[in-house]
XYZ file of C-alpha atoms in Angstrom:
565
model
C 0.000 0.000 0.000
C 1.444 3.184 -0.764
C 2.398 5.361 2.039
C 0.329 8.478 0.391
C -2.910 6.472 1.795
C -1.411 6.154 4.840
C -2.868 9.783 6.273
C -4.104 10.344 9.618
C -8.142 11.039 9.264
C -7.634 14.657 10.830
C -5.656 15.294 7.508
C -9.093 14.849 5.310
C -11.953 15.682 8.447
C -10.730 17.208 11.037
C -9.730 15.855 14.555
C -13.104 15.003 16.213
C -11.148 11.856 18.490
C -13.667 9.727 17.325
C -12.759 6.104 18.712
C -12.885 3.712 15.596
C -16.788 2.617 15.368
C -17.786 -0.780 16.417
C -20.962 -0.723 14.247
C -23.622 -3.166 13.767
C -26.170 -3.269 11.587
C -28.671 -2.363 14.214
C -27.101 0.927 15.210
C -26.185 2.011 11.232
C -29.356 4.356 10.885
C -27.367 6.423 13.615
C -23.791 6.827 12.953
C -22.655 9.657 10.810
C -20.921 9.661 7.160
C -17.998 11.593 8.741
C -17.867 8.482 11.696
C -18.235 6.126 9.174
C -15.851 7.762 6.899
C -12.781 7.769 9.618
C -13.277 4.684 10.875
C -13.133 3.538 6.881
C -9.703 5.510 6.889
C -8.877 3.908 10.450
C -9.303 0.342 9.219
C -7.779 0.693 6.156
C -4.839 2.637 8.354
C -4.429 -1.190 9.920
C -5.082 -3.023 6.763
C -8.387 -4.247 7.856
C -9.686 -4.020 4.169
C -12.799 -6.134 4.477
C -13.902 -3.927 7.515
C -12.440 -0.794 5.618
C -15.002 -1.279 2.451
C -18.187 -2.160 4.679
C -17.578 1.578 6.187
C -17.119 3.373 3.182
C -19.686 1.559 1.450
C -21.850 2.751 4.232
C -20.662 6.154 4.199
C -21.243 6.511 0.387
C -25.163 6.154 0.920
C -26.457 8.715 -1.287
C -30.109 7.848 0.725
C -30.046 9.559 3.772
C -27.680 11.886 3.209
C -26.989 14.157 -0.250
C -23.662 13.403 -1.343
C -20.681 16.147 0.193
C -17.042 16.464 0.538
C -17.288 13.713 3.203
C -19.194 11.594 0.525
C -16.419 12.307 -1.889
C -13.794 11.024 0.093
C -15.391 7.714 0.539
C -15.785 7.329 -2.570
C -11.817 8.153 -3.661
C -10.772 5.626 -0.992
C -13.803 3.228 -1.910
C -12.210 3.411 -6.183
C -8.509 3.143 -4.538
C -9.053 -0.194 -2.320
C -10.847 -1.759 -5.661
C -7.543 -0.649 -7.579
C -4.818 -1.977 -4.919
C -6.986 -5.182 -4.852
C -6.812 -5.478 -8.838
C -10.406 -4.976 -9.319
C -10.091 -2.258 -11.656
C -13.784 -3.088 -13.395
C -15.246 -2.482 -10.237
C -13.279 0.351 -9.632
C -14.199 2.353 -12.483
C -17.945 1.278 -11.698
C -17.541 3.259 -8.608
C -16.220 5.869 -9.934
C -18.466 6.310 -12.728
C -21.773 5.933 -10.595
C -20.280 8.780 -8.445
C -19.382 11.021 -11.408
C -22.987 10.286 -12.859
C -24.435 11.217 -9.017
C -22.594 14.549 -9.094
C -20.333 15.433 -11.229
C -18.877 18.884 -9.770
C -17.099 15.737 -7.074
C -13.792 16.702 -6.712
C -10.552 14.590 -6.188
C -7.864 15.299 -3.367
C -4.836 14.841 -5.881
C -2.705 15.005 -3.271
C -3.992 12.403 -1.004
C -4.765 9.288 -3.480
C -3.152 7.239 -6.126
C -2.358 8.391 -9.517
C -4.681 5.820 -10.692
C -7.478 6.891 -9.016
C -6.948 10.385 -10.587
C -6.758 8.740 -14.034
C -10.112 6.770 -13.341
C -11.999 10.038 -12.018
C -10.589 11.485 -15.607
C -11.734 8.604 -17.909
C -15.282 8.729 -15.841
C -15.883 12.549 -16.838
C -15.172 11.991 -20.186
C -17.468 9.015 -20.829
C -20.006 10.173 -18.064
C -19.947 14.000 -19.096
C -22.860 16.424 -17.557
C -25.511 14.186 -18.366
C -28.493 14.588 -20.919
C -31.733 15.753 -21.452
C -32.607 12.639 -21.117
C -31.170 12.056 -18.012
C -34.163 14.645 -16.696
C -36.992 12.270 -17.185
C -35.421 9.126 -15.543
C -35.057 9.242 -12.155
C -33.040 6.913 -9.961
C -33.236 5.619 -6.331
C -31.167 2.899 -4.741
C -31.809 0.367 -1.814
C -29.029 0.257 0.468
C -27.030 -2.782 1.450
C -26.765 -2.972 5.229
C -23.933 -2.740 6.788
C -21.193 -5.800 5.876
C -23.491 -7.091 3.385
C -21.093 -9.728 1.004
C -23.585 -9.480 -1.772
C -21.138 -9.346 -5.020
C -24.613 -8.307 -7.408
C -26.534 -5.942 -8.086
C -30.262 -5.443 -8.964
C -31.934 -3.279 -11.628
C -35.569 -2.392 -11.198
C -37.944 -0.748 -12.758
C -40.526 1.040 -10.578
C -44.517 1.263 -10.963
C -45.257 2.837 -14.078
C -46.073 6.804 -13.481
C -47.716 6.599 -17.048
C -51.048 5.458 -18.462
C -49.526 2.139 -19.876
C -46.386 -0.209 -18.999
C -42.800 1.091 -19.419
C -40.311 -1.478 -21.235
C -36.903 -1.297 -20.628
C -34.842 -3.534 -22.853
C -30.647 -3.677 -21.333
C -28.457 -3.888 -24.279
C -27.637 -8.136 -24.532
C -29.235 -8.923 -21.587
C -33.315 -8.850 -22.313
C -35.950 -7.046 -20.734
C -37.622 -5.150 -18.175
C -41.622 -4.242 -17.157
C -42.835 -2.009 -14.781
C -42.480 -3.432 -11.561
C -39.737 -5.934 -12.521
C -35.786 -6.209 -11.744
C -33.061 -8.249 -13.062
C -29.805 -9.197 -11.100
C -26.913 -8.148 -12.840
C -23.016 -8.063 -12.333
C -21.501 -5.029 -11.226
C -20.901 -2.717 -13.855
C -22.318 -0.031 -16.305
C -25.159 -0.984 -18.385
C -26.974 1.155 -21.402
C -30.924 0.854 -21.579
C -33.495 2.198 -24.078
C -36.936 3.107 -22.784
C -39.993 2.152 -24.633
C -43.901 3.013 -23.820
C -46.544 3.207 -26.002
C -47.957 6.503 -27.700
C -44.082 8.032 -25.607
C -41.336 9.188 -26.987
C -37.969 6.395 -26.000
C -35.387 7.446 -24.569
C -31.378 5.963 -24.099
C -30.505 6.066 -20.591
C -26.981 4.840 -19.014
C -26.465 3.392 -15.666
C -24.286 1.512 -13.003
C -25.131 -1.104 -11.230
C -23.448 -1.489 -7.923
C -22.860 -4.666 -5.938
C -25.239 -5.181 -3.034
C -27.356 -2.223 -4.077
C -30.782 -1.984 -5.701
C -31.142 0.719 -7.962
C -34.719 1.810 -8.970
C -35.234 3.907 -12.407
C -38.350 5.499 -12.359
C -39.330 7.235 -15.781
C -41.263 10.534 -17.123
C -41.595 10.023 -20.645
C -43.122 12.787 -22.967
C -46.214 11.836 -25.149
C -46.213 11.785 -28.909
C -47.862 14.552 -29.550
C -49.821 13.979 -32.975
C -50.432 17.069 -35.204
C -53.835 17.753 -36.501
C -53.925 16.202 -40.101
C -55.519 19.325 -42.021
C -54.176 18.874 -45.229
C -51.175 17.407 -44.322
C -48.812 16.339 -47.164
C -46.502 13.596 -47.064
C -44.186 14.535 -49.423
C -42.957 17.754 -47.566
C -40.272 17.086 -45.105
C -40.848 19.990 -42.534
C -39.002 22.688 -41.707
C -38.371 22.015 -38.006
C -37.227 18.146 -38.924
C -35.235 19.666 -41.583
C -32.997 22.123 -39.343
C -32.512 19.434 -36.405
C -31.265 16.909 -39.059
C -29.096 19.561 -40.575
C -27.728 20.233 -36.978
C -27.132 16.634 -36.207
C -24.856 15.957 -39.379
C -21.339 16.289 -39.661
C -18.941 15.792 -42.632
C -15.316 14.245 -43.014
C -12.819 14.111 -45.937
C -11.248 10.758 -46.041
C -7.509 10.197 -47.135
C -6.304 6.955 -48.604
C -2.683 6.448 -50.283
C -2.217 8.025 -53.169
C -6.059 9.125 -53.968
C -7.454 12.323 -53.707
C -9.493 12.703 -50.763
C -13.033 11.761 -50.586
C -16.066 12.982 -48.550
C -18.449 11.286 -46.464
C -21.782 12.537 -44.188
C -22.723 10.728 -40.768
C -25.402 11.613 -38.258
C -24.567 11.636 -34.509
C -26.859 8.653 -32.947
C -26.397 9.106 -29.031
C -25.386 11.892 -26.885
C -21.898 10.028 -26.014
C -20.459 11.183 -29.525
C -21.326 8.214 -31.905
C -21.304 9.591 -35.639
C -22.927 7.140 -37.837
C -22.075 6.209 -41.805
C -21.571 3.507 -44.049
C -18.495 1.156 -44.053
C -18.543 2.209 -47.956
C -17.382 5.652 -46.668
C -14.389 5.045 -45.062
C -13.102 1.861 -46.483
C -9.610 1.891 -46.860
C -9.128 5.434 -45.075
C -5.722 6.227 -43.188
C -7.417 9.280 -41.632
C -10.211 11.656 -41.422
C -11.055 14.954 -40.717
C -14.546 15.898 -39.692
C -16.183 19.379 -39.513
C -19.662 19.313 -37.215
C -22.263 21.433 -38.349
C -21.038 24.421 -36.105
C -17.667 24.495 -38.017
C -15.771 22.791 -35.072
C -13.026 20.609 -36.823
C -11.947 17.277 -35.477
C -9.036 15.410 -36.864
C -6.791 13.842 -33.663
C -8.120 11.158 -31.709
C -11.544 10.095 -34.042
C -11.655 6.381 -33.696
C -14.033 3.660 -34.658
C -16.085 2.564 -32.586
C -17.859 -0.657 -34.326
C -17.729 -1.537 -38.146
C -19.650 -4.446 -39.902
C -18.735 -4.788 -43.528
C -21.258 -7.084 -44.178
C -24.311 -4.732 -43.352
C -22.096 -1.723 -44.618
C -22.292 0.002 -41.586
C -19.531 2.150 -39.517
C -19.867 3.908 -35.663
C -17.156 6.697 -35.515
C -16.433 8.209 -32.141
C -15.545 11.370 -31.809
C -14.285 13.147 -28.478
C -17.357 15.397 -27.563
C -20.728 14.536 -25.909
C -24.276 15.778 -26.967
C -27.719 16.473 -25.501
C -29.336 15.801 -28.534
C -28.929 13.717 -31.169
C -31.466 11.657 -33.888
C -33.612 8.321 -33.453
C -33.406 5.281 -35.288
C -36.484 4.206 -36.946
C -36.623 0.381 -37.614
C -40.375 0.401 -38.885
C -40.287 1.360 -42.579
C -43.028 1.045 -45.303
C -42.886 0.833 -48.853
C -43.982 3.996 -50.335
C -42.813 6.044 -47.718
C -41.328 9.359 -48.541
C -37.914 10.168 -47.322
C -34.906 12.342 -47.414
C -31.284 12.027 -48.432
C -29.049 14.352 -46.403
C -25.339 14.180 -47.593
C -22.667 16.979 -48.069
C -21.428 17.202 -52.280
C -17.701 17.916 -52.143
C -17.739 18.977 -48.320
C -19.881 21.688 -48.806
C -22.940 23.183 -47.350
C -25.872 20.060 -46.608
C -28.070 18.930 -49.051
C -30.838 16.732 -49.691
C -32.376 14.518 -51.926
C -35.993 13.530 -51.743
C -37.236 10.268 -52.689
C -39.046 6.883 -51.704
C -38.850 3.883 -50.147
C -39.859 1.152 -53.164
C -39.399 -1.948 -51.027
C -37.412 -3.576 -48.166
C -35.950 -5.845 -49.870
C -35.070 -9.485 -48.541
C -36.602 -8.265 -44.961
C -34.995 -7.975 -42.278
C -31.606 -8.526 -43.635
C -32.001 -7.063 -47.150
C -31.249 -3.152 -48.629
C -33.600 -0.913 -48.999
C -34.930 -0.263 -52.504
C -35.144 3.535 -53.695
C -37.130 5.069 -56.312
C -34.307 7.164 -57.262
C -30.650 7.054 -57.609
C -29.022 8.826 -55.013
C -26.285 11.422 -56.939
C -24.292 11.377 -53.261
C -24.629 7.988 -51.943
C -21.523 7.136 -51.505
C -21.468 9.613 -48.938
C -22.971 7.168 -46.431
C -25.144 9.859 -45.052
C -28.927 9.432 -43.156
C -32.426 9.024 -44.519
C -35.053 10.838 -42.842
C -38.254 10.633 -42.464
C -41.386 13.236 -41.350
C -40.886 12.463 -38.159
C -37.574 13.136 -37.724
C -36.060 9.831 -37.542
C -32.934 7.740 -39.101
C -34.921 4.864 -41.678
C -31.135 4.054 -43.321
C -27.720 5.103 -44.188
C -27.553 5.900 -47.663
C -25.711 4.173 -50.588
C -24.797 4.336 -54.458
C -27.620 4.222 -56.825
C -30.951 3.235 -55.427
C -30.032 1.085 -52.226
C -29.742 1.677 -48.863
C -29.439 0.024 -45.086
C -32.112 0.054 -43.340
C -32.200 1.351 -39.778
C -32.506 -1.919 -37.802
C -29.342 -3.550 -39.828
C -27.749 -0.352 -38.198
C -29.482 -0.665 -34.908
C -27.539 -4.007 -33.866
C -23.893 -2.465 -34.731
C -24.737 0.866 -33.046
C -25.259 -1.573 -30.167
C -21.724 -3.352 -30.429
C -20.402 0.634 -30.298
C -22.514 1.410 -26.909
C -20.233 -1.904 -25.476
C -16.572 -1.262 -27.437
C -17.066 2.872 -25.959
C -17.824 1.171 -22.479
C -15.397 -1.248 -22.374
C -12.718 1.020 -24.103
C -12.501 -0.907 -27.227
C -11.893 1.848 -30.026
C -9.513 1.298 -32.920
C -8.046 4.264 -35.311
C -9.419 4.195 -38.934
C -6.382 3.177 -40.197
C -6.326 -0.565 -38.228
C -9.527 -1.029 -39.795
C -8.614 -0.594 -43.321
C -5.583 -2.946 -42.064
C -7.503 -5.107 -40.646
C -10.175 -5.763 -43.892
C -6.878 -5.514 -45.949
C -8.450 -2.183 -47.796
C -5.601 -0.153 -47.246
C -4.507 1.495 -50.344
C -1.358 1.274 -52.957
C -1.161 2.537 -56.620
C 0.870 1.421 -59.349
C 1.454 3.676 -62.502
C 1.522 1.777 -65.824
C 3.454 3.511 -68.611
C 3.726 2.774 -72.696
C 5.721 3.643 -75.570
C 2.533 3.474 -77.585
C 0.862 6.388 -77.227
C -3.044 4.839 -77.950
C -2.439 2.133 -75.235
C -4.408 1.203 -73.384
C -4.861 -0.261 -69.679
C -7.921 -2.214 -67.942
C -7.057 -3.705 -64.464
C -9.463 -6.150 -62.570
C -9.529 -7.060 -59.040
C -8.631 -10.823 -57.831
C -8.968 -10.896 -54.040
C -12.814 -11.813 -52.267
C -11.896 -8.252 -50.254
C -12.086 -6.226 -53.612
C -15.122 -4.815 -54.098
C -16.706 -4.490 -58.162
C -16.599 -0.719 -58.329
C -12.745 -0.783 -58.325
C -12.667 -2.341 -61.150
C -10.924 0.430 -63.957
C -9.100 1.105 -66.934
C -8.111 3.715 -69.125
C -5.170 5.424 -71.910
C -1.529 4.936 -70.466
C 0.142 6.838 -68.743
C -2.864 5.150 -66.263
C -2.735 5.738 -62.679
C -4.524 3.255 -60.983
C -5.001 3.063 -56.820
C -7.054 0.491 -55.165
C -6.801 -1.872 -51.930
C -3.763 -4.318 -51.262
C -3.602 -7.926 -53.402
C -4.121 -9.294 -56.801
C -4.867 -7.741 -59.598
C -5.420 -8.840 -63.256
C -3.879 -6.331 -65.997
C -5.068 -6.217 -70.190
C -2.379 -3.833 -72.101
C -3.827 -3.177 -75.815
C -2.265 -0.932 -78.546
C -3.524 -0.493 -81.644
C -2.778 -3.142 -84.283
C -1.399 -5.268 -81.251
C -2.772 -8.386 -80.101
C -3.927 -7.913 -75.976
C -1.255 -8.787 -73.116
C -2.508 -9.813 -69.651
C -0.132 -10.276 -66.687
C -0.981 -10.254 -63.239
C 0.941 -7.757 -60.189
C 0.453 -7.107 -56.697
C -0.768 -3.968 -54.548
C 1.049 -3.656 -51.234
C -0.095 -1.003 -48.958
C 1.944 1.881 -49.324
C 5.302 0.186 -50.699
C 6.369 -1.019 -53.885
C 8.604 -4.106 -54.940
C 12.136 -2.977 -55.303
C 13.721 -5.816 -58.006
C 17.508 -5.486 -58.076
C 18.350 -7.610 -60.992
C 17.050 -7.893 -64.400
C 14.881 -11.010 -65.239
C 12.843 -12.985 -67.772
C 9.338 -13.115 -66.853
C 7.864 -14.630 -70.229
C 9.143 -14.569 -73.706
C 7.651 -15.818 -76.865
C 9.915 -15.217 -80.152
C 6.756 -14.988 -82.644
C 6.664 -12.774 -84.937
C 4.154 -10.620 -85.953
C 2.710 -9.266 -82.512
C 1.494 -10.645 -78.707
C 2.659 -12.918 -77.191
C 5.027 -10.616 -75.867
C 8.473 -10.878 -74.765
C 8.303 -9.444 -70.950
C 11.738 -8.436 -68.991
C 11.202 -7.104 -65.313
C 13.487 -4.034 -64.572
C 15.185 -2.865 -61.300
C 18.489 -1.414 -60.057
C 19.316 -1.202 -56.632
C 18.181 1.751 -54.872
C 15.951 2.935 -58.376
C 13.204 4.576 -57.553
C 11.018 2.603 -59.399
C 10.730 -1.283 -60.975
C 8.990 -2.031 -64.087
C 7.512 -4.836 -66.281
C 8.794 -3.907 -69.621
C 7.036 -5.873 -72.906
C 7.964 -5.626 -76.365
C 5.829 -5.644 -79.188
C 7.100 -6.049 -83.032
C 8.435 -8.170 -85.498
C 10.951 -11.127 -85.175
C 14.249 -9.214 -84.434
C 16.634 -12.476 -84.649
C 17.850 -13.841 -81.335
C 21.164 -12.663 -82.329
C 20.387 -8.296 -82.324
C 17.576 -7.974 -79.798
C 14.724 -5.917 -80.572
C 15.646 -2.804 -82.214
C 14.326 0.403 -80.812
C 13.014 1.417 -83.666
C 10.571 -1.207 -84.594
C 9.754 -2.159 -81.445
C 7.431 -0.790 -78.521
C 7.211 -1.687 -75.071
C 5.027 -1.104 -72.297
C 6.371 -0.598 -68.442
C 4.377 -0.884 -65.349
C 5.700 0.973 -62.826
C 5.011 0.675 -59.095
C 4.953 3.305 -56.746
C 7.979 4.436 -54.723
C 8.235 3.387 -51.049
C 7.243 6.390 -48.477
């Protein structure tokens, strides 16, 4: 134990001589937090731990008494016996709960461990100030008594203050009614709140062991608006500035490209952008702008990606009060709105409808229109307000509840501290970019290259006149040189990401003495420390194995890769 724990109690209370407390559960109701709190600090003084966290677990009763500076030493000593006893989850469940009771606490830096500094840190930041939403859910808790070696917790839900039953469903772990509870395991668990003809709400919460803690909700109504001539093709104007509020843009640079833009839509008031996987495949790093002009480029990381349902959860360091639903119930017909960002500009929208869900539930959505910014990955909105899909190329895109399930997985990673930088994605899917130049004596050749690997997707599929630039994800690739009255040469090269193939020696790759045209004779180039390696293929008559090809008959056709950064 370090010795800066080892403090007299006068040093954080005051000197009341207060002989350490023998207290029983019985007598409890009438000792003070201060008496509780220095006999705590006495027994942990004497390395009675077990005796140590019954009083400080007493002492942090939020129930009889509103948390103080008394209350916020308990706590700090409460976090730093978890830590010393290497039960760091429960640690930073303390801490958090006590952030989320009051979060003007304050930490004696002086006093406690480095580590329980750190932990009070890492709780403001994923705690923050609290929500809106935090206004119309109201906790309680049911105290352990004193020495209690209950290592749960229990979640309740109390009577329903509404005109029908609240459901609360806790992310992976099922669901709640009015007047139900559910033991859980210590630790910090995110809820959504459901009641009919209400508006939901996402609420976040610790759950303590020993300790019942009752949520007790005040949901707002739906309120309906009269339907006098009400059009459903007219997205209104209200809907239209929240969504508009709740966007934010990012360029997205990959090796060797020029950047690219995509639109997300913050989900959750703990900083979660959402967008499509499509948007920032391959990316080594992004810059965002939010709709007031803040910029963000250091420390945005991923927070869950699914490349399967297209879907990516960026997390950005800020928190929000506000933020847009997900709608999972969607209709065909249904009129809705594309919101994306052309060229990292000023918003703009598309409207459109919803043909058909398509392969329901784990299908695209089908569009009546092609979307001229889908790649963008940005939201579709509808009347209400809410998030039906994520937007993609031409007249698809994924419906909310595909999204739902990997904005859940981000809730956890955030929680748990499991956030990776764009970058390790792109590594990870092996999308992270390379280019190779290919090069001609011809001047009217020509250059089509084809993707090979199952992680290459269609659209990357190119060609074009040499000099032809091509970029694309790491692996295989399938190349077809033609020039005009030249039979058509394919060959096969790799992308690495970010390197090129250095060749040090000249060597025969293929040759074919035929006259007339293709098959080509192909010699790889290279010199040691060149600055670039080449395929080089000649194209002519039968030169005699005697001369070579002469240069002046002869063409060729070099495919460059790029030089190493």
């Amino acid at each position: 134990m370090s010795k800066r724990t080892r403090l007299h109690p006068c040093r954080l209370l005051g000197c009341a001589a207060i002989p350490m407390l023998a207290v029983s559960v019985a007598t409890n109701a009438q000792v003070t937090r201060a008496e509780l709190v220095e006999s705590g600090i006495d027994a942990f003084f004497n390395l009675e731990i077990d005796r140590a966290r019954d009083f400080f677990v007493a002492a942090v009763n939020p129930v009889n008494q509103p948390p103080d500076s008394i209350w916020a030493v308990g706590v700090q000593y409460l976090v730093q016996m978890h830590i010393e006893a290497g039960n760091s989850d429960l640690a930073d469940t303390w801490m958090r709960w006590a952030v989320r009771l009051e979060p003007d606490m304050q930490v004696d830096e002086r006093t406690f461990l480095p580590e329980v500094i750190r932990r009070f840190r890492d709780a403001q930041y994923l705690v923050g100030t609290g929500t809106e939403e935090d206004q119309l859910a109201e906790t309680t808790w049911i105290w352990p008594n004193l020495g209690s070696r209950e290592v749960s917790g229990v979640l309740r839900v109390g009577p329903s203050l509404l005109s029908v039953p609240v459901d609360v469903n806790i992310g992976g772990r099922g669901s709640i009614n009015s007047g139900g509870d559910m033991t859980l395991q210590p630790g910090t668990y995110s809820m959504q709140v459901v009641a009919e003809g209400y508006h939901g709400i996402d609420v976040t919460r610790e759950v303590l062991p020993g300790v019942t803690s009752v949520l007790n909700f005040n949901l707002q109504p739906v309120i309906v608006a009269p339907e006098v001539e009400a059009r459903v093709d007219v997205l209104p104007e209200n809907v239209d500035a929240n969504t508009r509020n709740q966007l934010a843009f990012f360029s997205v640079t990959r090796f060797r490209t020029d950047p690219t833009c995509g639109t997300g839509v913050f989900a959750g008031p703990d900083g979660l952008l959402l967008t499509t996987y499509a948007a920032i495949r391959g990316a080594e790093a992004l810059e965002l702008e939010l709709a007031d002009g803040t910029s963000i480029s250091d420390d945005v990381r991923v927070a869950a990606w699914d490349t399967e349902r297209n879907v990516a959860v960026l997390k950005l360091p800020i928190s929000s009060t506000d933020f847009i639903p997900l709608e999972s119930e969607v209709g065909d017909s249904v009129w809705t709105w594309a919101f994306s960002h052309p060229g990292c500009g000023a918003a703009a929208t598309e409207r459109l409808q919803v043909v058909s869900w398509r392969d329901r539930p784990d299908g695209l959505l089908l569009l009546s229109d092609s979307l001229e910014h889908g790649e963008q990955g940005g939201p579709l909105i509808v009347q209400s307000g809410a998030v039906i899909g994520l937007a993609l190329g031409d007249l698809e895109a994924v419906p909310a509840d595909r999204v739902a399930q990997t904005l859940e997985t981000a809730r956890r990673n955030v929680t748990e501290g499991r956030l990776v930088a764009v970058e390790t994605v792109a590594q990870r899917e092996n999308h992270r970019f390379g280019s190779v130049m290919i090069q001609s004596t011809f001047s009217d050749a020509t250059a089509h290259v084809t993707p090979f690997e199952n992680w290459h997707w269609p659209d990357i599929e190119r060609g074009g006149p040499v000099p032809f630039l091509y970029s694309g994800p790491m692996g295989r690739y399938r190349l077809d040189l033609n020039a005009a009255g030249q039979e058509s040469h394919r060959t096969e090269f790799t992308i690495d990401p970010g390197i090129f193939k250095e060749l040090t020696e000249p060597q025969i790759v293929a040759a074919d003495g035929g006259g007339g045209g293709f098959p080509w004779p192909i010699a790889v180039l290279g010199a040691a420390g060149a600055a670039v390696a080449g395929i080089l293929v000649a194209v002519g008559g039968d030169p005699g194995p005697e001369n070579g090809p002469d240069p002046q008959e002869r063409g060729s056709v070099v495919v460059i890769l790029p030089q190493r950064r």
